[in-house]
GROMACS .gro file of C-alpha atoms in nm:
model
  315
    1MET     CA    1   3.041   4.342  -0.632
    2GLN     CA    2   2.787   4.079  -0.733
    3THR     CA    3   2.930   3.845  -0.474
    4ARG     CA    4   2.892   4.109  -0.203
    5ARG     CA    5   2.534   4.178  -0.306
    6THR     CA    6   2.461   3.807  -0.308
    7PHE     CA    7   2.614   3.773   0.038
    8ILE     CA    8   2.404   4.062   0.178
    9ALA     CA    9   2.091   3.924   0.014
   10THR     CA   10   2.162   3.586   0.170
   11LEU     CA   11   2.203   3.743   0.515
   12ILE     CA   12   1.876   3.935   0.479
   13ALA     CA   13   1.694   3.623   0.364
   14ALA     CA   14   1.837   3.424   0.653
   15SER     CA   15   1.730   3.696   0.895
   16PHE     CA   16   1.375   3.690   0.762
   17ALA     CA   17   1.373   3.312   0.781
   18LEU     CA   18   1.483   3.316   1.144
   19THR     CA   19   1.226   3.582   1.232
   20ALA     CA   20   0.952   3.393   1.051
   21GLY     CA   21   1.060   3.072   1.222
   22ALA     CA   22   1.051   3.233   1.565
   23THR     CA   23   0.714   3.390   1.491
   24SER     CA   24   0.582   3.058   1.368
   25ALA     CA   25   0.708   2.877   1.678
   26PHE     CA   26   0.550   3.138   1.903
   27ALA     CA   27   0.222   3.122   1.713
   28ALA     CA   28   0.226   2.743   1.742
   29ASP     CA   29   0.196   2.756   2.120
   30GLN     CA   30  -0.152   2.639   2.207
   31VAL     CA   31  -0.304   2.852   2.480
   32ILE     CA   32  -0.492   2.654   2.744
   33LYS     CA   33  -0.739   2.877   2.925
   34VAL     CA   34  -0.809   2.768   3.282
   35GLY     CA   35  -1.070   2.926   3.507
   36THR     CA   36  -1.029   2.917   3.884
   37LEU     CA   37  -1.176   3.079   4.194
   38LYS     CA   38  -1.007   3.342   4.410
   39LEU     CA   39  -0.958   3.091   4.689
   40MET     CA   40  -0.663   2.904   4.837
   41HIS     CA   41  -0.799   2.571   4.721
   42GLY     CA   42  -0.818   2.713   4.371
   43ILE     CA   43  -0.446   2.799   4.368
   44THR     CA   44  -0.320   2.495   4.175
   45PRO     CA   45  -0.350   2.648   3.825
   46TYR     CA   46  -0.089   2.908   3.919
   47PHE     CA   47   0.166   2.625   3.942
   48TYR     CA   48   0.088   2.490   3.596
   49ASP     CA   49   0.362   2.689   3.422
   50LYS     CA   50   0.625   2.479   3.597
   51PHE     CA   51   0.497   2.165   3.426
   52THR     CA   52   0.362   2.288   3.093
   53PRO     CA   53   0.535   2.106   2.803
   54PRO     CA   54   0.671   2.288   2.496
   55GLY     CA   55   0.403   2.394   2.251
   56TYR     CA   56   0.154   2.494   2.517
   57LYS     CA   57   0.090   2.803   2.724
   58ILE     CA   58  -0.133   2.838   3.030
   59GLU     CA   59  -0.363   3.136   3.081
   60VAL     CA   60  -0.529   3.149   3.424
   61ILE     CA   61  -0.857   3.337   3.450
   62PRO     CA   62  -0.986   3.405   3.805
   63PHE     CA   63  -1.356   3.413   3.889
   64GLU     CA   64  -1.541   3.545   4.193
   65THR     CA   65  -1.816   3.283   4.216
   66PRO     CA   66  -1.857   2.911   4.130
   67THR     CA   67  -2.143   2.996   3.894
   68ASP     CA   68  -1.920   3.233   3.698
   69GLY     CA   69  -1.661   2.957   3.663
   70LYS     CA   70  -1.917   2.700   3.554
   71ASN     CA   71  -2.071   2.937   3.297
   72ALA     CA   72  -1.726   3.003   3.150
   73VAL     CA   73  -1.690   2.629   3.084
   74VAL     CA   74  -2.039   2.605   2.935
   75THR     CA   75  -1.976   2.897   2.698
   76LYS     CA   76  -1.625   2.769   2.616
   77SER     CA   77  -1.471   3.091   2.742
   78VAL     CA   78  -1.221   2.862   2.914
   79ASP     CA   79  -1.100   2.516   2.819
   80PHE     CA   80  -1.103   2.392   3.178
   81GLY     CA   81  -1.258   2.532   3.493
   82THR     CA   82  -1.238   2.453   3.862
   83TYR     CA   83  -1.509   2.542   4.113
   84GLY     CA   84  -1.731   2.372   4.368
   85LEU     CA   85  -1.910   2.042   4.319
   86ALA     CA   86  -2.241   2.222   4.377
   87ALA     CA   87  -2.211   2.448   4.072
   88ALA     CA   88  -2.100   2.154   3.858
   89THR     CA   89  -2.393   1.941   3.978
   90LEU     CA   90  -2.638   2.225   3.912
   91GLY     CA   91  -2.507   2.245   3.558
   92GLY     CA   92  -2.509   1.871   3.499
   93ALA     CA   93  -2.861   1.833   3.639
   94ALA     CA   94  -2.985   2.111   3.409
   95GLY     CA   95  -2.842   1.933   3.106
   96GLU     CA   96  -2.554   2.175   3.059
   97PRO     CA   97  -2.244   2.030   2.886
   98VAL     CA   98  -2.028   2.018   3.199
   99VAL     CA   99  -1.809   1.715   3.267
  100ILE     CA  100  -1.599   1.650   3.578
  101ILE     CA  101  -1.263   1.511   3.465
  102ALA     CA  102  -1.062   1.540   3.789
  103ALA     CA  103  -1.078   1.656   4.147
  104GLN     CA  104  -0.926   1.989   4.249
  105CYS     CA  105  -0.931   1.994   4.627
  106ASN     CA  106  -1.077   1.847   4.942
  107ARG     CA  107  -1.145   2.031   5.266
  108GLY     CA  108  -1.110   2.411   5.250
  109MET     CA  109  -1.437   2.480   5.437
  110ALA     CA  110  -1.520   2.605   5.785
  111VAL     CA  111  -1.811   2.728   5.990
  112VAL     CA  112  -1.698   3.048   6.160
  113ALA     CA  113  -1.866   3.263   6.427
  114ARG     CA  114  -1.777   3.594   6.586
  115ALA     CA  115  -1.508   3.544   6.846
  116ASP     CA  116  -1.711   3.730   7.109
  117SER     CA  117  -2.031   3.530   7.046
  118LYS     CA  118  -2.177   3.233   7.231
  119ILE     CA  119  -2.191   3.029   6.913
  120ASN     CA  120  -1.978   2.720   6.973
  121THR     CA  121  -2.174   2.446   6.797
  122ILE     CA  122  -2.396   2.406   6.491
  123LYS     CA  123  -2.701   2.406   6.719
  124ASP     CA  124  -2.597   2.749   6.846
  125LEU     CA  125  -2.660   2.888   6.498
  126LYS     CA  126  -3.033   2.885   6.571
  127ASP     CA  127  -3.189   3.226   6.501
  128GLN     CA  128  -2.848   3.366   6.403
  129ARG     CA  129  -2.757   3.551   6.081
  130VAL     CA  130  -2.541   3.307   5.887
  131GLY     CA  131  -2.350   3.406   5.575
  132ILE     CA  132  -2.398   3.146   5.301
  133LEU     CA  133  -2.327   3.163   4.928
  134PRO     CA  134  -2.624   3.010   4.742
  135GLY     CA  135  -2.520   2.753   4.482
  136SER     CA  136  -2.198   2.672   4.663
  137THR     CA  137  -2.077   2.337   4.790
  138GLN     CA  138  -2.080   2.484   5.140
  139GLU     CA  139  -2.454   2.553   5.117
  140VAL     CA  140  -2.544   2.187   5.073
  141VAL     CA  141  -2.294   2.079   5.337
  142ILE     CA  142  -2.433   2.313   5.603
  143LEU     CA  143  -2.791   2.209   5.520
  144ASP     CA  144  -2.683   1.848   5.573
  145ARG     CA  145  -2.515   1.939   5.902
  146LEU     CA  146  -2.828   2.120   6.018
  147LYS     CA  147  -3.029   1.810   5.936
  148GLN     CA  148  -2.791   1.598   6.143
  149GLU     CA  149  -2.863   1.829   6.435
  150GLY     CA  150  -3.239   1.810   6.386
  151MET     CA  151  -3.255   2.156   6.228
  152THR     CA  152  -3.343   2.309   5.891
  153ILE     CA  153  -3.261   2.629   5.707
  154LYS     CA  154  -3.570   2.782   5.872
  155ASP     CA  155  -3.394   2.761   6.209
  156ILE     CA  156  -3.128   3.011   6.100
  157LYS     CA  157  -3.131   3.344   5.919
  158PRO     CA  158  -2.935   3.286   5.597
  159VAL     CA  159  -2.768   3.590   5.444
  160ARG     CA  160  -2.627   3.583   5.092
  161VAL     CA  161  -2.257   3.673   5.106
  162SER     CA  162  -1.977   3.599   4.859
  163PHE     CA  163  -1.678   3.406   4.991
  164SER     CA  164  -1.445   3.704   4.959
  165GLU     CA  165  -1.677   3.925   5.168
  166MET     CA  166  -1.757   3.684   5.452
  167ALA     CA  167  -1.472   3.779   5.686
  168SER     CA  168  -1.542   4.150   5.636
  169ALA     CA  169  -1.915   4.102   5.690
  170LEU     CA  170  -1.842   3.920   6.015
  171GLU     CA  171  -1.606   4.197   6.127
  172ARG     CA  172  -1.872   4.459   6.058
  173SER     CA  173  -2.127   4.251   6.253
  174ASP     CA  174  -2.345   4.227   5.942
  175ILE     CA  175  -2.363   3.855   6.017
  176ASP     CA  176  -2.312   3.643   6.329
  177ALA     CA  177  -2.144   3.351   6.153
  178PHE     CA  178  -2.063   3.219   5.808
  179VAL     CA  179  -2.002   2.895   5.621
  180GLY     CA  180  -1.694   2.988   5.425
  181ALA     CA  181  -1.409   2.882   5.206
  182GLU     CA  182  -1.042   2.939   5.274
  183PRO     CA  183  -0.889   3.188   5.316
  184GLY     CA  184  -1.203   3.356   5.455
  185PRO     CA  185  -1.215   3.153   5.778
  186SER     CA  186  -0.843   3.204   5.845
  187ILE     CA  187  -0.867   3.578   5.772
  188ALA     CA  188  -1.142   3.609   6.034
  189VAL     CA  189  -0.953   3.398   6.290
  190GLY     CA  190  -0.622   3.569   6.218
  191LYS     CA  191  -0.775   3.911   6.284
  192GLY     CA  192  -0.920   3.788   6.611
  193VAL     CA  193  -1.268   3.861   6.478
  194GLY     CA  194  -1.379   3.501   6.431
  195LYS     CA  195  -1.346   3.154   6.580
  196ILE     CA  196  -1.386   2.812   6.422
  197VAL     CA  197  -1.715   2.647   6.516
  198GLU     CA  198  -1.626   2.336   6.320
  199TYR     CA  199  -1.483   2.199   5.998
  200PRO     CA  200  -1.800   2.045   5.850
  201TYR     CA  201  -1.661   1.718   5.721
  202SER     CA  202  -1.872   1.476   5.925
  203THR     CA  203  -2.145   1.431   5.663
  204PRO     CA  204  -2.131   1.150   5.403
  205THR     CA  205  -2.001   1.412   5.157
  206GLY     CA  206  -1.687   1.418   5.370
  207THR     CA  207  -1.416   1.654   5.253
  208VAL     CA  208  -1.513   1.664   4.883
  209ASN     CA  209  -1.514   2.022   4.759
  210MET     CA  210  -1.386   2.157   4.426
  211VAL     CA  211  -1.373   1.980   4.090
  212MET     CA  212  -1.197   2.025   3.756
  213THR     CA  213  -1.432   2.038   3.460
  214THR     CA  214  -1.443   2.079   3.085
  215HIS     CA  215  -1.706   2.113   2.812
  216ALA     CA  216  -1.863   1.786   2.693
  217ASP     CA  217  -1.750   1.860   2.336
  218ASN     CA  218  -1.387   1.841   2.450
  219ILE     CA  219  -1.433   1.481   2.561
  220LYS     CA  220  -1.495   1.391   2.197
  221ASP     CA  221  -1.291   1.651   2.012
  222LYS     CA  222  -0.995   1.730   2.238
  223ALA     CA  223  -0.912   1.406   2.416
  224GLU     CA  224  -0.538   1.451   2.366
  225LEU     CA  225  -0.550   1.805   2.506
  226ILE     CA  226  -0.732   1.675   2.814
  227LYS     CA  227  -0.457   1.417   2.868
  228VAL     CA  228  -0.187   1.683   2.837
  229PHE     CA  229  -0.373   1.915   3.071
  230LEU     CA  230  -0.446   1.655   3.339
  231LYS     CA  231  -0.082   1.551   3.349
  232ILE     CA  232   0.003   1.918   3.416
  233HIS     CA  233  -0.273   1.932   3.678
  234LYS     CA  234  -0.146   1.619   3.854
  235GLN     CA  235   0.216   1.735   3.862
  236ALA     CA  236   0.124   2.084   3.982
  237THR     CA  237  -0.105   1.944   4.251
  238GLU     CA  238   0.155   1.705   4.388
  239TYR     CA  239   0.423   1.975   4.375
  240ALA     CA  240   0.212   2.226   4.568
  241MET     CA  241   0.121   1.970   4.833
  242SER     CA  242   0.485   1.862   4.871
  243ASN     CA  243   0.610   2.221   4.891
  244ARG     CA  244   0.383   2.386   5.143
  245ALA     CA  245   0.605   2.693   5.172
  246GLU     CA  246   0.562   2.760   4.799
  247PHE     CA  247   0.190   2.687   4.829
  248VAL     CA  248   0.170   2.954   5.097
  249ASN     CA  249   0.387   3.198   4.899
  250MET     CA  250   0.175   3.154   4.586
  251SER     CA  251  -0.139   3.221   4.790
  252VAL     CA  252   0.020   3.538   4.923
  253GLN     CA  253   0.117   3.654   4.573
  254LYS     CA  254  -0.202   3.570   4.386
  255LEU     CA  255  -0.462   3.633   4.656
  256GLY     CA  256  -0.292   3.920   4.837
  257LEU     CA  257  -0.303   3.739   5.169
  258PRO     CA  258  -0.084   3.809   5.470
  259ALA     CA  259   0.164   3.525   5.507
  260LYS     CA  260   0.033   3.437   5.854
  261THR     CA  261  -0.320   3.401   5.719
  262ALA     CA  262  -0.205   3.172   5.438
  263GLU     CA  263  -0.004   2.962   5.682
  264LEU     CA  264  -0.307   2.933   5.910
  265ALA     CA  265  -0.531   2.825   5.622
  266ALA     CA  266  -0.293   2.581   5.453
  267PRO     CA  267  -0.357   2.280   5.682
  268ASN     CA  268  -0.728   2.305   5.598
  269VAL     CA  269  -0.666   2.273   5.224
  270GLU     CA  270  -0.594   1.943   5.053
  271LEU     CA  271  -0.517   1.987   4.686
  272THR     CA  272  -0.592   1.671   4.490
  273TRP     CA  273  -0.660   1.538   4.140
  274LYS     CA  274  -0.776   1.176   4.174
  275LEU     CA  275  -1.128   1.051   4.104
  276ASP     CA  276  -1.150   0.717   4.284
  277GLU     CA  277  -1.457   0.511   4.372
  278ASP     CA  278  -1.487   0.664   4.719
  279TRP     CA  279  -1.477   1.017   4.576
  280ILE     CA  280  -1.743   0.934   4.318
  281LYS     CA  281  -1.962   0.774   4.586
  282ARG     CA  282  -1.944   1.091   4.795
  283ALA     CA  283  -2.013   1.311   4.492
  284LYS     CA  284  -2.325   1.108   4.413
  285TYR     CA  285  -2.442   1.135   4.773
  286TYR     CA  286  -2.393   1.509   4.748
  287GLY     CA  287  -2.611   1.515   4.437
  288SER     CA  288  -2.881   1.322   4.621
  289GLN     CA  289  -2.881   1.589   4.890
  290MET     CA  290  -2.926   1.863   4.633
  291LEU     CA  291  -3.219   1.669   4.489
  292ASP     CA  292  -3.367   1.611   4.834
  293LYS     CA  293  -3.348   1.983   4.906
  294LYS     CA  294  -3.505   2.059   4.566
  295GLN     CA  295  -3.202   2.253   4.450
  296ILE     CA  296  -3.210   2.039   4.136
  297ARG     CA  297  -3.506   1.872   3.965
  298GLN     CA  298  -3.317   1.561   3.867
  299LEU     CA  299  -2.977   1.403   3.917
  300PRO     CA  300  -2.711   1.448   3.651
  301ASP     CA  301  -2.647   1.153   3.422
  302TYR     CA  302  -2.342   1.033   3.617
  303SER     CA  303  -2.236   0.803   3.334
  304VAL     CA  304  -2.128   1.115   3.143
  305PHE     CA  305  -2.122   1.385   3.413
  306ILE     CA  306  -1.821   1.229   3.589
  307ASN     CA  307  -1.557   1.094   3.353
  308SER     CA  308  -1.269   0.933   3.541
  309SER     CA  309  -1.120   0.763   3.234
  310PHE     CA  310  -0.863   1.037   3.175
  311VAL     CA  311  -0.718   1.049   3.526
  312GLN     CA  312  -0.692   0.671   3.519
  313GLN     CA  313  -0.453   0.703   3.225
  314ILE     CA  314  -0.218   0.943   3.404
  315LYS     CA  315   0.108   0.796   3.535
   0.00000   0.00000   0.00000
């Protein structure tokens, strides 16, 4: 009888040990919170699960605007956040603890006009209502393009519109054109409402667009986590770019896009992760344009604002 009781007690103890072990293992998973925008060129984080090593778990948090994403990094609501270079530069110039640790994407922009309009060039935007999101990378780019054409913001009628609303605003004729981010341009073109005026990559900023950032404290306190994360980011980026069908499918699933719209937008999106000398040069030029246009009072301290040391360690 004693033997039977001992046997049952042993089974119960073993069961508790297994349960406790499983609970402990589950609790040990470190959650990495990543903020991203509801845009096609912000889709990379949704591929992270494929490359996340044991002991870690990815939580993706979508944001509507670049400023929301940047503020989440500043307040440590997320561990890493991707959004436009403009929002990051605004934060860095204001002394906020934002550090660029990798690139996220190039391209992804377009100047779009109503399909039935006579707007075919940047110069044709004169006196037209143009949807622009203040504080976005696209804002600085279009101001630079206007300057190249001998124009200023005073030559157009800027209208504040979020990226997700631009195609709808164009369809309703609330605006005559917009400077958008994918998939907005492709939604407008796919519906037959809009036409591409140009892809605004001819300025010295080139195709630079979104960045991956973290809080400055993490550079000192969580260096190993940054290395783990950036390896995931690199692998996910290269996978998505090598598997365009899955890139399109993920955009359909996470953004609710029609497949044809995602396929139309995909060629205008270059997911990336590298921070090379050319990229940094273009990012600094971009900052100089923000300063010139008095969007910032001073340049960020680039010696700490852009930290390429981590991506250089990735193999």
